[in-house]
Amino acid sequence: MTPLLVAIPGNERLAEDLAVTLRYELGRLEIRAFPDGETYLRFHTSPNGRSVGIVCTLSHPNERVLPLIFAAATARELGATRVGLVAPYLAYMRQDRRFKPGEAVTSRQVARLLSDAFDWLVTVDPHLHRYSSLADIYSIPAHVVHAAPLVSEWIKANVTNPLIIGPDSESEQWVAAVASDVGAPYSVLEKVRHGDRDVEIRLKDLEQWKGRIPVLVDDIISTGRTMIEAVRLLSSQGWPSPVCIAVHGLFADDADSVLARLGARVVTTNSVPHATNAIDIEKALAAHIATQGGPK
Ligand code: R5P
């Protein structure tokens, strides 16, 4: 039977595009809130006997995870043979250690929750810092799409003479791959995070590359403090306005407008729908769903 794709609200566009590319059926899943805030959920397309993929990026995860778990459980109750999760942005990956006594290691708890609810998972560049792969915490097959080749393509097409810059040591994994694809030099800055919105960046000596356009590349823009501090430092040292590229643009505060006011051009992938989306991950996601993780 033709596999079925359904979207959690907010993910309709990506689900539609994936269904076309993969030739899966796009099903209708109704989700709304009861007046008291509880979730009403109904499959208008039957999952019976079919492999089902649920598309749900996990920005704003607290409001999405419960409907997602309900949708997966309902698909199974209605006879789905396999239920997978297409989550271009995978939340809760940054709390990967008990940094202070008593803290929750939420990355593990969310992994357990999703592994219990789904048979497979496909995502884009999860934040892997202290974990070497998703298999460290997910017990289901978890497939990763790497956005670096798409980021590199965008830079090649849009920026002449770039200098690729990573704002912190964690970003080196993406920055090195992108710089090598683009054939540009790269540098990684030093970051110390003092609090959620308190970030200190130290510039390295970049003088040898003066004349190039700085392109900051990171996996996530959340509050934007990392990018904002890096942009401020670069401009204080006479660099031209940079391009800020993030795989996942969460924009928790008004980061996009602050960056725009500072003269930076902000570019993201469509792993999280936003006005800055300029790099399309849909085809790469579809290829992974079809060949590795997806409905069979
Ligand atoms: C963390 O290390 C990530 O790679 C990003 O640098 C971080 O999430 C960005 O957060 P914010 O935008 O809040 O500074």
mmCIF file of C-alpha atoms and ligand atoms in Angstrom:
data_model
loop_
_atom_site.group_PDB
_atom_site.id
_atom_site.type_symbol
_atom_site.label_atom_id
_atom_site.label_comp_id
_atom_site.label_asym_id
_atom_site.label_seq_id
_atom_site.Cartn_x
_atom_site.Cartn_y
_atom_site.Cartn_z
ATOM 1 C CA MET A 1 0.000 0.000 0.000
ATOM 2 C CA THR A 2 1.134 3.555 -0.681
ATOM 3 C CA PRO A 3 2.796 5.006 2.417
ATOM 4 C CA LEU A 4 0.978 7.844 4.104
ATOM 5 C CA LEU A 5 2.435 11.175 5.197
ATOM 6 C CA VAL A 6 0.603 13.459 7.604
ATOM 7 C CA ALA A 7 1.574 16.843 9.040
ATOM 8 C CA ILE A 8 1.322 18.173 12.548
ATOM 9 C CA PRO A 9 0.001 21.776 12.144
ATOM 10 C CA GLY A 10 2.707 24.154 10.932
ATOM 11 C CA ASN A 11 4.360 21.450 8.804
ATOM 12 C CA GLU A 12 1.838 21.258 5.953
ATOM 13 C CA ARG A 13 4.052 22.822 3.293
ATOM 14 C CA LEU A 14 6.968 20.448 3.860
ATOM 15 C CA ALA A 15 4.655 17.433 4.102
ATOM 16 C CA GLU A 16 2.992 18.397 0.800
ATOM 17 C CA ASP A 17 6.342 18.772 -0.973
ATOM 18 C CA LEU A 18 7.651 15.484 0.460
ATOM 19 C CA ALA A 19 4.485 13.643 -0.576
ATOM 20 C CA VAL A 20 4.913 14.893 -4.151
ATOM 21 C CA THR A 21 8.621 14.023 -4.310
ATOM 22 C CA LEU A 22 8.163 10.601 -2.706
ATOM 23 C CA ARG A 23 4.845 9.805 -4.379
ATOM 24 C CA TYR A 24 3.316 9.020 -1.001
ATOM 25 C CA GLU A 25 -0.243 9.913 -0.151
ATOM 26 C CA LEU A 26 -0.673 13.096 1.844
ATOM 27 C CA GLY A 27 -3.244 12.236 4.486
ATOM 28 C CA ARG A 28 -5.511 14.538 6.421
ATOM 29 C CA LEU A 29 -4.888 14.720 10.124
ATOM 30 C CA GLU A 30 -7.125 17.033 12.101
ATOM 31 C CA ILE A 31 -5.668 18.468 15.264
ATOM 32 C CA ARG A 32 -7.265 21.212 17.284
ATOM 33 C CA ALA A 33 -7.528 22.301 20.872
ATOM 34 C CA PHE A 34 -10.608 21.696 22.969
ATOM 35 C CA PRO A 35 -11.750 24.861 24.796
ATOM 36 C CA ASP A 36 -9.869 23.728 27.906
ATOM 37 C CA GLY A 37 -6.621 23.358 25.964
ATOM 38 C CA GLU A 38 -6.630 19.566 25.609
ATOM 39 C CA THR A 39 -5.883 18.164 22.152
ATOM 40 C CA TYR A 40 -8.504 16.745 19.764
ATOM 41 C CA LEU A 41 -7.015 14.530 17.069
ATOM 42 C CA ARG A 42 -8.588 12.622 14.199
ATOM 43 C CA PHE A 43 -7.186 10.783 11.168
ATOM 44 C CA HIS A 44 -9.419 11.558 8.194
ATOM 45 C CA THR A 45 -7.257 9.262 6.038
ATOM 46 C CA SER A 46 -7.030 5.684 7.268
ATOM 47 C CA PRO A 47 -3.561 4.481 8.351
ATOM 48 C CA ASN A 48 -4.799 0.869 8.403
ATOM 49 C CA GLY A 49 -2.232 -1.517 6.933
ATOM 50 C CA ARG A 50 0.028 1.343 5.890
ATOM 51 C CA SER A 51 3.385 2.721 6.762
ATOM 52 C CA VAL A 52 2.928 6.238 8.155
ATOM 53 C CA GLY A 53 5.352 9.154 8.356
ATOM 54 C CA ILE A 54 4.432 12.073 10.613
ATOM 55 C CA VAL A 55 6.066 15.385 9.657
ATOM 56 C CA CYS A 56 6.744 17.665 12.592
ATOM 57 C CA THR A 57 9.678 19.972 13.055
ATOM 58 C CA LEU A 58 10.351 20.326 16.749
ATOM 59 C CA SER A 59 10.786 24.035 17.222
ATOM 60 C CA HIS A 60 8.449 25.025 20.089
ATOM 61 C CA PRO A 61 8.652 21.375 21.155
ATOM 62 C CA ASN A 62 6.604 21.612 24.328
ATOM 63 C CA GLU A 63 3.449 22.426 22.404
ATOM 64 C CA ARG A 64 4.149 19.866 19.682
ATOM 65 C CA VAL A 65 5.435 16.753 21.398
ATOM 66 C CA LEU A 66 2.180 15.704 23.058
ATOM 67 C CA PRO A 67 0.044 15.979 19.857
ATOM 68 C CA LEU A 68 2.858 14.149 18.062
ATOM 69 C CA ILE A 69 2.800 11.267 20.532
ATOM 70 C CA PHE A 70 -1.017 11.147 20.282
ATOM 71 C CA ALA A 71 -0.791 11.047 16.477
ATOM 72 C CA ALA A 72 1.756 8.208 16.507
ATOM 73 C CA ALA A 73 -0.225 6.184 19.052
ATOM 74 C CA THR A 74 -3.490 6.729 17.159
ATOM 75 C CA ALA A 75 -1.912 5.709 13.843
ATOM 76 C CA ARG A 76 -0.845 2.426 15.489
ATOM 77 C CA GLU A 77 -4.250 1.851 17.077
ATOM 78 C CA LEU A 78 -5.805 2.365 13.638
ATOM 79 C CA GLY A 79 -3.589 -0.318 12.114
ATOM 80 C CA ALA A 80 -0.446 1.437 10.803
ATOM 81 C CA THR A 81 2.296 -1.094 10.110
ATOM 82 C CA ARG A 82 5.149 1.306 10.932
ATOM 83 C CA VAL A 83 5.146 4.854 12.213
ATOM 84 C CA GLY A 84 8.064 7.191 11.571
ATOM 85 C CA LEU A 85 8.912 10.755 12.488
ATOM 86 C CA VAL A 86 10.216 13.331 10.017
ATOM 87 C CA ALA A 87 11.530 16.071 12.316
ATOM 88 C CA PRO A 88 13.826 18.395 10.346
ATOM 89 C CA TYR A 89 14.712 20.148 13.602
ATOM 90 C CA LEU A 90 15.209 17.840 16.548
ATOM 91 C CA ALA A 91 14.744 19.705 19.814
ATOM 92 C CA TYR A 92 16.259 19.221 23.247
ATOM 93 C CA MET A 93 19.655 18.086 21.995
ATOM 94 C CA ARG A 94 21.651 20.780 23.804
ATOM 95 C CA GLN A 95 20.921 19.655 27.356
ATOM 96 C CA ASP A 96 23.237 16.695 26.891
ATOM 97 C CA ARG A 97 24.739 16.591 30.352
ATOM 98 C CA ARG A 98 23.883 17.379 33.957
ATOM 99 C CA PHE A 99 25.830 20.640 33.989
ATOM 100 C CA LYS A 100 24.706 21.447 37.538
ATOM 101 C CA PRO A 101 23.559 19.014 40.235
ATOM 102 C CA GLY A 102 19.856 18.235 40.027
ATOM 103 C CA GLU A 103 19.402 19.268 36.377
ATOM 104 C CA ALA A 104 17.342 17.196 33.944
ATOM 105 C CA VAL A 105 19.230 15.709 30.994
ATOM 106 C CA THR A 106 16.257 16.374 28.743
ATOM 107 C CA SER A 107 17.968 15.169 25.550
ATOM 108 C CA ARG A 108 17.825 11.610 26.949
ATOM 109 C CA GLN A 109 14.277 11.927 28.204
ATOM 110 C CA VAL A 110 12.959 13.261 24.887
ATOM 111 C CA ALA A 111 14.905 10.552 23.044
ATOM 112 C CA ARG A 112 13.253 7.898 25.199
ATOM 113 C CA LEU A 113 9.803 9.394 24.636
ATOM 114 C CA LEU A 114 10.215 9.573 20.844
ATOM 115 C CA SER A 115 11.906 6.158 20.617
ATOM 116 C CA ASP A 116 8.937 4.612 22.419
ATOM 117 C CA ALA A 117 6.429 6.310 20.105
ATOM 118 C CA PHE A 118 8.101 5.824 16.693
ATOM 119 C CA ASP A 119 9.810 3.110 14.654
ATOM 120 C CA TRP A 120 12.226 5.424 12.847
ATOM 121 C CA LEU A 121 13.304 9.023 12.718
ATOM 122 C CA VAL A 122 14.780 11.273 10.026
ATOM 123 C CA THR A 123 16.202 14.648 10.968
ATOM 124 C CA VAL A 124 18.617 17.329 9.764
ATOM 125 C CA ASP A 125 21.912 18.048 11.575
ATOM 126 C CA PRO A 126 20.939 17.372 15.177
ATOM 127 C CA HIS A 127 23.093 19.241 17.705
ATOM 128 C CA LEU A 128 25.671 16.574 18.502
ATOM 129 C CA HIS A 129 28.201 17.899 20.945
ATOM 130 C CA ARG A 130 28.773 15.449 23.737
ATOM 131 C CA TYR A 131 26.980 12.597 21.946
ATOM 132 C CA SER A 132 28.807 11.104 19.002
ATOM 133 C CA SER A 133 25.583 10.118 17.226
ATOM 134 C CA LEU A 134 21.849 9.902 17.813
ATOM 135 C CA ALA A 135 22.323 6.189 18.484
ATOM 136 C CA ASP A 136 23.825 7.207 21.852
ATOM 137 C CA ILE A 137 20.365 8.170 23.063
ATOM 138 C CA TYR A 138 17.778 7.026 20.468
ATOM 139 C CA SER A 139 16.925 3.329 20.421
ATOM 140 C CA ILE A 140 15.205 3.491 16.987
ATOM 141 C CA PRO A 141 16.981 3.936 13.621
ATOM 142 C CA ALA A 142 17.671 7.673 13.489
ATOM 143 C CA HIS A 143 18.890 9.003 10.147
ATOM 144 C CA VAL A 144 20.647 12.315 9.728
ATOM 145 C CA VAL A 145 20.547 14.589 6.688
ATOM 146 C CA HIS A 146 23.612 16.827 6.514
ATOM 147 C CA ALA A 147 22.880 20.354 5.356
ATOM 148 C CA ALA A 148 26.544 21.289 4.770
ATOM 149 C CA PRO A 149 26.501 20.501 1.005
ATOM 150 C CA LEU A 150 23.392 22.670 0.564
ATOM 151 C CA VAL A 151 24.878 25.475 2.650
ATOM 152 C CA SER A 152 28.038 25.289 0.522
ATOM 153 C CA GLU A 153 26.004 25.458 -2.703
ATOM 154 C CA TRP A 154 24.205 28.554 -1.426
ATOM 155 C CA ILE A 155 27.483 30.257 -0.503
ATOM 156 C CA LYS A 156 29.051 29.426 -3.895
ATOM 157 C CA ALA A 157 26.057 30.911 -5.686
ATOM 158 C CA ASN A 158 25.685 34.013 -3.514
ATOM 159 C CA VAL A 159 28.964 35.121 -1.941
ATOM 160 C CA THR A 160 32.141 36.081 -3.759
ATOM 161 C CA ASN A 161 35.392 35.537 -1.904
ATOM 162 C CA PRO A 162 33.986 34.301 1.433
ATOM 163 C CA LEU A 163 35.758 33.653 4.711
ATOM 164 C CA ILE A 164 33.809 30.960 6.574
ATOM 165 C CA ILE A 165 33.636 31.594 10.311
ATOM 166 C CA GLY A 166 32.334 29.345 13.063
ATOM 167 C CA PRO A 167 31.291 31.166 16.225
ATOM 168 C CA ASP A 168 32.461 28.416 18.599
ATOM 169 C CA SER A 169 34.383 25.157 18.738
ATOM 170 C CA GLU A 170 31.170 23.109 18.384
ATOM 171 C CA SER A 171 30.545 24.655 14.978
ATOM 172 C CA GLU A 172 33.872 23.430 13.577
ATOM 173 C CA GLN A 173 32.250 20.202 12.305
ATOM 174 C CA TRP A 174 29.984 22.183 9.931
ATOM 175 C CA VAL A 175 32.374 25.018 9.198
ATOM 176 C CA ALA A 176 35.248 22.768 8.143
ATOM 177 C CA ALA A 177 33.001 20.764 5.789
ATOM 178 C CA VAL A 178 31.469 23.895 4.266
ATOM 179 C CA ALA A 179 34.826 25.658 3.814
ATOM 180 C CA SER A 180 36.300 22.630 2.102
ATOM 181 C CA ASP A 181 33.287 22.344 -0.277
ATOM 182 C CA VAL A 182 33.380 26.045 -1.054
ATOM 183 C CA GLY A 183 37.176 26.141 -1.377
ATOM 184 C CA ALA A 184 37.458 29.000 1.125
ATOM 185 C CA PRO A 185 39.507 29.477 4.295
ATOM 186 C CA TYR A 186 37.837 29.138 7.675
ATOM 187 C CA SER A 187 38.348 30.176 11.244
ATOM 188 C CA VAL A 188 36.588 29.194 14.451
ATOM 189 C CA LEU A 189 36.043 31.783 17.184
ATOM 190 C CA GLU A 190 36.029 31.244 20.918
ATOM 191 C CA LYS A 191 32.724 31.435 22.758
ATOM 192 C CA VAL A 192 31.952 31.462 26.441
ATOM 193 C CA ARG A 193 28.283 31.281 27.380
ATOM 194 C CA HIS A 194 27.584 32.888 30.748
ATOM 195 C CA GLY A 195 23.807 32.509 30.533
ATOM 196 C CA ASP A 196 20.909 31.910 28.110
ATOM 197 C CA ARG A 197 21.241 35.439 26.727
ATOM 198 C CA ASP A 198 24.771 36.261 27.814
ATOM 199 C CA VAL A 199 27.431 35.169 25.360
ATOM 200 C CA GLU A 200 31.027 36.319 25.066
ATOM 201 C CA ILE A 201 32.909 35.818 21.802
ATOM 202 C CA ARG A 202 36.615 36.291 21.228
ATOM 203 C CA LEU A 203 37.821 36.949 17.701
ATOM 204 C CA LYS A 204 40.944 35.253 16.451
ATOM 205 C CA ASP A 205 43.423 37.139 14.314
ATOM 206 C CA LEU A 206 41.707 37.222 10.920
ATOM 207 C CA GLU A 207 43.846 39.989 9.358
ATOM 208 C CA GLN A 208 45.363 37.704 6.698
ATOM 209 C CA TRP A 209 41.887 37.317 5.156
ATOM 210 C CA LYS A 210 40.906 40.996 5.075
ATOM 211 C CA GLY A 211 39.073 41.735 1.825
ATOM 212 C CA ARG A 212 36.929 38.606 2.068
ATOM 213 C CA ILE A 213 33.236 38.569 3.032
ATOM 214 C CA PRO A 214 32.705 36.980 6.456
ATOM 215 C CA VAL A 215 30.155 34.159 6.405
ATOM 216 C CA LEU A 216 29.218 32.950 9.889
ATOM 217 C CA VAL A 217 27.930 29.371 9.893
ATOM 218 C CA ASP A 218 26.275 27.681 12.883
ATOM 219 C CA ASP A 219 23.755 24.907 13.386
ATOM 220 C CA ILE A 220 21.216 26.890 15.427
ATOM 221 C CA ILE A 221 20.200 30.500 15.906
ATOM 222 C CA SER A 222 18.133 30.499 19.077
ATOM 223 C CA THR A 223 18.296 33.796 20.985
ATOM 224 C CA GLY A 224 20.747 34.951 18.318
ATOM 225 C CA ARG A 225 23.210 36.152 20.986
ATOM 226 C CA THR A 226 26.015 34.063 19.484
ATOM 227 C CA MET A 227 25.588 35.514 15.996
ATOM 228 C CA ILE A 228 24.887 39.040 17.291
ATOM 229 C CA GLU A 229 28.095 39.142 19.366
ATOM 230 C CA ALA A 230 30.144 37.755 16.465
ATOM 231 C CA VAL A 231 28.655 40.299 14.032
ATOM 232 C CA ARG A 232 29.329 43.186 16.472
ATOM 233 C CA LEU A 233 32.946 42.128 16.931
ATOM 234 C CA LEU A 234 33.557 41.741 13.211
ATOM 235 C CA SER A 235 32.096 45.138 12.456
ATOM 236 C CA SER A 236 34.109 46.766 15.286
ATOM 237 C CA GLN A 237 37.212 45.459 13.512
ATOM 238 C CA GLY A 238 36.248 46.981 10.187
ATOM 239 C CA TRP A 239 34.913 43.864 8.436
ATOM 240 C CA PRO A 240 32.135 44.268 5.865
ATOM 241 C CA SER A 241 28.598 43.204 6.876
ATOM 242 C CA PRO A 242 28.606 39.441 7.284
ATOM 243 C CA VAL A 243 26.236 36.762 6.113
ATOM 244 C CA CYS A 244 24.886 34.648 9.011
ATOM 245 C CA ILE A 245 23.851 31.140 8.011
ATOM 246 C CA ALA A 246 22.144 28.703 10.366
ATOM 247 C CA VAL A 247 20.753 25.284 9.591
ATOM 248 C CA HIS A 248 17.940 25.803 12.097
ATOM 249 C CA GLY A 249 16.561 29.314 12.638
ATOM 250 C CA LEU A 250 14.576 29.265 15.886
ATOM 251 C CA PHE A 251 14.738 33.031 16.547
ATOM 252 C CA ALA A 252 13.627 32.761 20.159
ATOM 253 C CA ASP A 253 13.750 36.518 20.712
ATOM 254 C CA ASP A 254 13.860 39.236 18.062
ATOM 255 C CA ALA A 255 17.230 37.948 16.882
ATOM 256 C CA ASP A 256 16.388 38.266 13.189
ATOM 257 C CA SER A 257 15.566 41.971 13.438
ATOM 258 C CA VAL A 258 18.589 42.730 15.645
ATOM 259 C CA LEU A 259 20.857 40.989 13.120
ATOM 260 C CA ALA A 260 19.197 42.866 10.255
ATOM 261 C CA ARG A 261 19.702 46.179 12.109
ATOM 262 C CA LEU A 262 23.398 45.306 12.466
ATOM 263 C CA GLY A 263 23.551 44.920 8.681
ATOM 264 C CA ALA A 264 23.891 41.133 8.598
ATOM 265 C CA ARG A 265 22.133 39.055 5.974
ATOM 266 C CA VAL A 266 20.527 36.066 7.706
ATOM 267 C CA VAL A 267 19.970 32.833 5.814
ATOM 268 C CA THR A 268 18.469 29.582 7.134
ATOM 269 C CA THR A 269 17.261 26.260 5.807
ATOM 270 C CA ASN A 270 13.549 25.495 5.842
ATOM 271 C CA SER A 271 13.958 22.976 8.688
ATOM 272 C CA VAL A 272 11.964 25.578 10.648
ATOM 273 C CA PRO A 273 9.633 27.766 8.551
ATOM 274 C CA HIS A 274 10.808 31.407 8.688
ATOM 275 C CA ALA A 275 11.186 34.440 6.427
ATOM 276 C CA THR A 276 14.967 33.842 6.290
ATOM 277 C CA ASN A 277 14.581 30.368 4.685
ATOM 278 C CA ALA A 278 16.692 30.334 1.523
ATOM 279 C CA ILE A 279 18.161 26.826 1.544
ATOM 280 C CA ASP A 280 15.718 24.025 0.765
ATOM 281 C CA ILE A 281 16.307 20.726 2.581
ATOM 282 C CA GLU A 282 13.176 18.988 1.244
ATOM 283 C CA LYS A 283 14.843 16.942 -1.519
ATOM 284 C CA ALA A 284 17.666 15.799 0.775
ATOM 285 C CA LEU A 285 15.109 14.835 3.387
ATOM 286 C CA ALA A 286 13.036 12.941 0.810
ATOM 287 C CA ALA A 287 16.101 11.017 -0.372
ATOM 288 C CA HIS A 288 16.814 9.877 3.185
ATOM 289 C CA ILE A 289 13.207 8.970 3.879
ATOM 290 C CA ALA A 290 13.049 6.924 0.679
ATOM 291 C CA THR A 291 16.340 5.090 1.032
ATOM 292 C CA GLN A 292 16.850 4.661 4.733
ATOM 293 C CA GLY A 293 14.368 5.653 7.310
ATOM 294 C CA GLY A 294 11.040 5.933 5.689
ATOM 295 C CA PRO A 295 7.895 3.980 5.208
ATOM 296 C CA LYS A 296 8.483 0.617 3.553
HETATM 297 C C1 R5P B 1 25.308 25.844 20.570
HETATM 298 O O1 R5P B 1 26.433 25.583 20.867
HETATM 299 C C2 R5P B 1 24.852 26.015 19.164
HETATM 300 O O2 R5P B 1 25.750 25.507 18.246
HETATM 301 C C3 R5P B 1 24.547 27.467 18.840
HETATM 302 O O3 R5P B 1 25.747 28.200 18.789
HETATM 303 C C4 R5P B 1 23.647 28.051 19.883
HETATM 304 O O4 R5P B 1 22.546 27.229 20.088
HETATM 305 C C5 R5P B 1 23.168 29.431 19.481
HETATM 306 O O5 R5P B 1 22.354 29.908 20.507
HETATM 307 P P1 R5P B 1 21.973 31.435 20.599
HETATM 308 O O6 R5P B 1 21.404 31.857 19.296
HETATM 309 O O7 R5P B 1 20.965 31.464 21.709
HETATM 310 O O8 R5P B 1 23.224 32.183 20.970
#
